[in-house]
């Protein structure tokens, strides 16, 4: 699809959206909603199809290797030009390995990310060595009158002088033209090293584009001697064995200041100047390395897709059975939601990673939440004896604030995760953000207008739903103290386990080090692996064994830059094991420390953003309760992980922040009902009104948690080993988050209010003032 067509469709959609929001409910609004839905679905399908040509796969799926390279600062600071030149030098080195569409891009001010899809595991060591070695810049003299000598050599009448060799120089031409190749007879040994260049820049002068370079004192002296002895001859500038330019020496040059002129274009002149500054002359270090075999990636995506489809199927069936006709509308809304989500991801050139797939699967559960909120409201309105038409309208209006607040608070954590995260976790944040936006559109516009069309036209005159969870009158707040004590006991147990395990709580992402995963065709015992590692004194390092289908996986964590030794020792000691490297990660301590800091920053900023939003929308005591519940859920999940002997990794950061988002989502729904009860002027104490509100949302809370857990449980059991810890963390978080929204968040509001000495009437007044939101009838 051309950009012009995309722009035109986007403009039409924008106009329709504006028209829709400016129109009162009725046939015209339903027509606009239907037109919007059809256009968006068709546009999304056109964007997606055919999927084989549109979806970009991450390295964790298609297999490949990722390197994070840092330029080590020497005497001179690293500039943007230095970094850009380093990217070009590395690009040429990566091209040597072939493969499809490598990604080479600067990260920050002194790092470069290199991703090479489909790199053969046997070439990973060679790639690491190629990328980490310094660039070699040299100045070599070209043989005098080398054209005549080359013709004689070709004719067989002369031989190549022993100190020279024939090199090919590709002269760049104007844009769109192929470079012209020239054969040169160039010295094997450098006449002057590139380390003597102190500065280089390009400018437009009398002779066109000119490159200026300056040498240090010793370089200036040597350059002067060379140019004096070789006036009229050519001087080749060679980087990494490739001739970059071969200008002629017009005169002897002393003083250390020289210029190079020729038929340069601007790009070629700036490129040559950048080469001469030689940013890779100083050492570079591979700060991080991650590799996944194509086999492991393919197995993981198959397992994840199967888990997602199974979770979707179970969700659709349960929603249909429980809500009957309304469930049919909810399922249509969910299918439209998934189509729009995939269309948006494809249009924005989203790179599909395993955490990204997990985000899409999680969206299935979160997308149903809005429908559950609306239908539980609809059940209450029908129980009051209202007509179906009025009940549907009222249900959507009352559910609007809950849906809006719950999704905005989740978006806050998703946005911060996108901002602070990197690599696959950023993909997870994108899929979750777009999923939430699609859910808002489909629930509040698509679902509402579909429902209204059936009801207003009289095609549906009554609806029925199952009601497995009847209204209760449980004194939840009365059990708040007991629940808090139980939570404290669990937090203390988890905290104790965390302290005892120490560094073992953290994976290589945070500690730094190597992580090597090998698959064996035959069963191999951990004891055999330890025996193999004794000669290299790594037999006490953590070793894990797991089975995936008919394959045996061995994972070894070891100090930085030791995985090659580990792999070699195991293969030599157990030759019949038929070992194959499936995944390899190498993270420097510096990167690990930065990841830890960024993770804490992300969590802290997320909490601060939520605190501001909840205080603005509700009241300070509600914000305090929400933050305490959020911290409770995050710490509880980390503590349980420590008790289970699991490690915290970069992927786990995404899971923990997802838990924070889900925790707030659940808490906000409960708070919204409490706010409604307090603002309604209902008689009774604050505690009585809060208890009634929690009981009213109990059915929704259990249903939403169940629907959210279904796809994540499928991911845990069928999604493969790569995402098992990720899905386990979210499962723990959903369970703990459901519990905390009832037993932690709400009691905190009550206790905080009493501690401040705020009266019931004062709290009612504050909440009532902040409960006025944009009218749903005009905003939906």
Short mmCIF file of N, CA and C in Angstrom, two decimals, residues 707-775:
data_model
loop_
_atom_site.label_atom_id
_atom_site.label_comp_id
_atom_site.label_asym_id
_atom_site.label_seq_id
_atom_site.Cartn_x
_atom_site.Cartn_y
_atom_site.Cartn_z
N UNK A 707 -10.65 -14.88 33.00
CA UNK A 707 -10.46 -14.70 31.55
C UNK A 707 -9.02 -14.28 31.23
N UNK A 708 -8.43 -13.45 32.10
CA UNK A 708 -7.04 -13.03 31.89
C UNK A 708 -6.08 -14.18 32.10
N UNK A 709 -6.38 -15.02 33.09
CA UNK A 709 -5.49 -16.14 33.42
C UNK A 709 -5.50 -17.22 32.35
N UNK A 710 -6.62 -17.40 31.66
CA UNK A 710 -6.73 -18.51 30.69
C UNK A 710 -5.63 -18.46 29.62
N UNK A 711 -5.48 -17.34 28.87
CA UNK A 711 -4.41 -17.33 27.84
C UNK A 711 -3.01 -17.39 28.44
N UNK A 712 -2.83 -16.80 29.65
CA UNK A 712 -1.50 -16.82 30.25
C UNK A 712 -1.16 -18.23 30.75
N UNK A 713 -2.15 -18.95 31.27
CA UNK A 713 -1.93 -20.35 31.67
C UNK A 713 -1.58 -21.19 30.44
N UNK A 714 -2.26 -20.94 29.33
CA UNK A 714 -1.94 -21.66 28.08
C UNK A 714 -0.50 -21.35 27.67
N UNK A 715 -0.09 -20.09 27.83
CA UNK A 715 1.28 -19.71 27.49
C UNK A 715 2.27 -20.41 28.41
N UNK A 716 1.91 -20.55 29.69
CA UNK A 716 2.80 -21.21 30.66
C UNK A 716 2.96 -22.69 30.33
N UNK A 717 1.86 -23.36 30.04
CA UNK A 717 1.93 -24.81 29.82
C UNK A 717 2.37 -25.19 28.40
N UNK A 718 2.04 -24.36 27.41
CA UNK A 718 2.31 -24.75 26.02
C UNK A 718 3.21 -23.77 25.27
N UNK A 719 3.64 -22.68 25.92
CA UNK A 719 4.41 -21.65 25.21
C UNK A 719 5.90 -21.90 25.14
N UNK A 720 6.38 -23.00 25.71
CA UNK A 720 7.81 -23.31 25.63
C UNK A 720 8.59 -22.74 26.79
N UNK A 721 9.81 -23.24 26.95
CA UNK A 721 10.66 -22.88 28.10
C UNK A 721 11.08 -21.42 28.09
N UNK A 722 11.22 -20.82 26.89
CA UNK A 722 11.73 -19.46 26.79
C UNK A 722 10.83 -18.46 27.52
N UNK A 723 9.50 -18.69 27.45
CA UNK A 723 8.55 -17.75 28.05
C UNK A 723 7.92 -18.28 29.33
N UNK A 724 8.42 -19.38 29.86
CA UNK A 724 7.77 -19.97 31.04
C UNK A 724 7.88 -19.07 32.26
N UNK A 725 9.07 -18.55 32.53
CA UNK A 725 9.23 -17.67 33.69
C UNK A 725 8.42 -16.39 33.52
N UNK A 726 8.40 -15.88 32.30
CA UNK A 726 7.64 -14.67 32.01
C UNK A 726 6.15 -14.86 32.32
N UNK A 727 5.59 -15.96 31.81
CA UNK A 727 4.17 -16.22 32.04
C UNK A 727 3.90 -16.57 33.49
N UNK A 728 4.84 -17.27 34.16
CA UNK A 728 4.65 -17.60 35.57
C UNK A 728 4.56 -16.33 36.41
N UNK A 729 5.41 -15.35 36.11
CA UNK A 729 5.38 -14.09 36.86
C UNK A 729 4.03 -13.39 36.70
N UNK A 730 3.48 -13.40 35.48
CA UNK A 730 2.20 -12.73 35.26
C UNK A 730 1.06 -13.50 35.94
N UNK A 731 1.14 -14.83 35.95
CA UNK A 731 0.13 -15.63 36.66
C UNK A 731 0.12 -15.27 38.14
N UNK A 732 1.32 -15.25 38.74
CA UNK A 732 1.42 -14.88 40.16
C UNK A 732 0.87 -13.47 40.37
N UNK A 733 1.24 -12.56 39.46
CA UNK A 733 0.80 -11.18 39.59
C UNK A 733 -0.70 -11.00 39.48
N UNK A 734 -1.34 -11.74 38.55
CA UNK A 734 -2.80 -11.64 38.39
C UNK A 734 -3.51 -12.13 39.65
N UNK A 735 -3.06 -13.27 40.18
CA UNK A 735 -3.67 -13.81 41.40
C UNK A 735 -3.48 -12.84 42.57
N UNK A 736 -2.24 -12.40 42.76
CA UNK A 736 -1.94 -11.49 43.86
C UNK A 736 -2.63 -10.15 43.66
N UNK A 737 -2.70 -9.66 42.42
CA UNK A 737 -3.35 -8.39 42.13
C UNK A 737 -4.84 -8.42 42.41
N UNK A 738 -5.49 -9.54 42.08
CA UNK A 738 -6.92 -9.70 42.39
C UNK A 738 -7.15 -9.65 43.89
N UNK A 739 -6.30 -10.35 44.62
CA UNK A 739 -6.40 -10.40 46.09
C UNK A 739 -6.16 -9.02 46.70
N UNK A 740 -5.13 -8.31 46.20
CA UNK A 740 -4.76 -7.02 46.83
C UNK A 740 -5.77 -5.92 46.56
N UNK A 741 -6.46 -5.96 45.39
CA UNK A 741 -7.44 -4.92 45.10
C UNK A 741 -8.60 -4.96 46.09
N UNK A 742 -8.85 -6.13 46.67
CA UNK A 742 -9.94 -6.29 47.64
C UNK A 742 -9.44 -6.15 49.07
N UNK A 743 -8.38 -6.88 49.41
CA UNK A 743 -7.95 -7.00 50.81
C UNK A 743 -6.86 -6.02 51.23
N UNK A 744 -6.21 -5.35 50.28
CA UNK A 744 -5.12 -4.43 50.63
C UNK A 744 -5.49 -2.99 50.26
N UNK A 745 -5.82 -2.75 48.98
CA UNK A 745 -6.04 -1.39 48.50
C UNK A 745 -7.20 -0.71 49.23
N UNK A 746 -8.33 -1.41 49.33
CA UNK A 746 -9.52 -0.80 49.95
C UNK A 746 -9.34 -0.54 51.44
N UNK A 747 -8.85 -1.51 52.25
CA UNK A 747 -8.62 -1.21 53.67
C UNK A 747 -7.65 -0.04 53.89
N UNK A 748 -6.63 0.09 53.02
CA UNK A 748 -5.68 1.20 53.17
C UNK A 748 -6.41 2.54 53.04
N UNK A 749 -7.36 2.63 52.09
CA UNK A 749 -8.14 3.87 51.93
C UNK A 749 -8.86 4.21 53.22
N UNK A 750 -9.51 3.19 53.81
CA UNK A 750 -10.26 3.40 55.05
C UNK A 750 -9.34 3.81 56.19
N UNK A 751 -8.22 3.10 56.36
CA UNK A 751 -7.30 3.39 57.46
C UNK A 751 -6.64 4.76 57.29
N UNK A 752 -6.26 5.08 56.06
CA UNK A 752 -5.62 6.38 55.81
C UNK A 752 -6.60 7.52 56.08
N UNK A 753 -7.86 7.33 55.68
CA UNK A 753 -8.87 8.36 55.92
C UNK A 753 -9.07 8.59 57.41
N UNK A 754 -9.16 7.49 58.17
CA UNK A 754 -9.34 7.60 59.62
C UNK A 754 -8.11 8.22 60.28
N UNK A 755 -6.92 7.85 59.81
CA UNK A 755 -5.69 8.39 60.40
C UNK A 755 -5.59 9.90 60.19
N UNK A 756 -6.12 10.38 59.08
CA UNK A 756 -6.10 11.83 58.81
C UNK A 756 -7.19 12.57 59.57
N UNK A 757 -8.13 11.80 60.16
CA UNK A 757 -9.23 12.41 60.91
C UNK A 757 -10.27 13.03 60.01
N UNK A 758 -10.35 12.54 58.74
CA UNK A 758 -11.33 13.06 57.79
C UNK A 758 -12.69 12.44 58.09
N UNK A 759 -13.72 13.26 58.17
CA UNK A 759 -15.06 12.76 58.45
C UNK A 759 -15.66 12.14 57.19
N UNK A 760 -16.72 11.37 57.41
CA UNK A 760 -17.40 10.72 56.29
C UNK A 760 -17.94 11.76 55.31
N UNK A 761 -18.50 12.84 55.85
CA UNK A 761 -19.08 13.87 54.97
C UNK A 761 -18.00 14.58 54.15
N UNK A 762 -16.82 14.80 54.78
CA UNK A 762 -15.72 15.47 54.05
C UNK A 762 -15.21 14.60 52.92
N UNK A 763 -15.05 13.28 53.19
CA UNK A 763 -14.58 12.37 52.14
C UNK A 763 -15.60 12.29 51.01
N UNK A 764 -16.89 12.22 51.37
CA UNK A 764 -17.94 12.19 50.35
C UNK A 764 -17.86 13.44 49.46
N UNK A 765 -17.64 14.60 50.10
CA UNK A 765 -17.60 15.85 49.36
C UNK A 765 -16.40 15.88 48.41
N UNK A 766 -15.22 15.45 48.89
CA UNK A 766 -14.02 15.43 48.05
C UNK A 766 -14.19 14.51 46.86
N UNK A 767 -14.74 13.32 47.13
CA UNK A 767 -14.90 12.33 46.06
C UNK A 767 -15.94 12.79 45.06
N UNK A 768 -17.02 13.40 45.55
CA UNK A 768 -18.08 13.87 44.66
C UNK A 768 -17.56 14.94 43.70
N UNK A 769 -16.70 15.83 44.22
CA UNK A 769 -16.14 16.90 43.38
C UNK A 769 -15.28 16.34 42.25
N UNK A 770 -14.58 15.22 42.52
CA UNK A 770 -13.68 14.65 41.51
C UNK A 770 -14.34 13.56 40.67
N UNK A 771 -15.60 13.26 40.96
CA UNK A 771 -16.26 12.18 40.22
C UNK A 771 -16.89 12.67 38.93
N UNK A 772 -16.88 14.00 38.71
CA UNK A 772 -17.46 14.55 37.48
C UNK A 772 -16.47 14.36 36.35
N UNK A 773 -16.81 13.54 35.40
CA UNK A 773 -15.97 13.30 34.22
C UNK A 773 -16.74 13.70 32.98
N UNK A 774 -16.08 13.69 31.86
CA UNK A 774 -16.76 13.99 30.60
C UNK A 774 -17.91 13.03 30.40
N UNK A 775 -19.02 13.55 30.01
CA UNK A 775 -20.22 12.71 29.85
C UNK A 775 -19.96 11.61 28.85
#
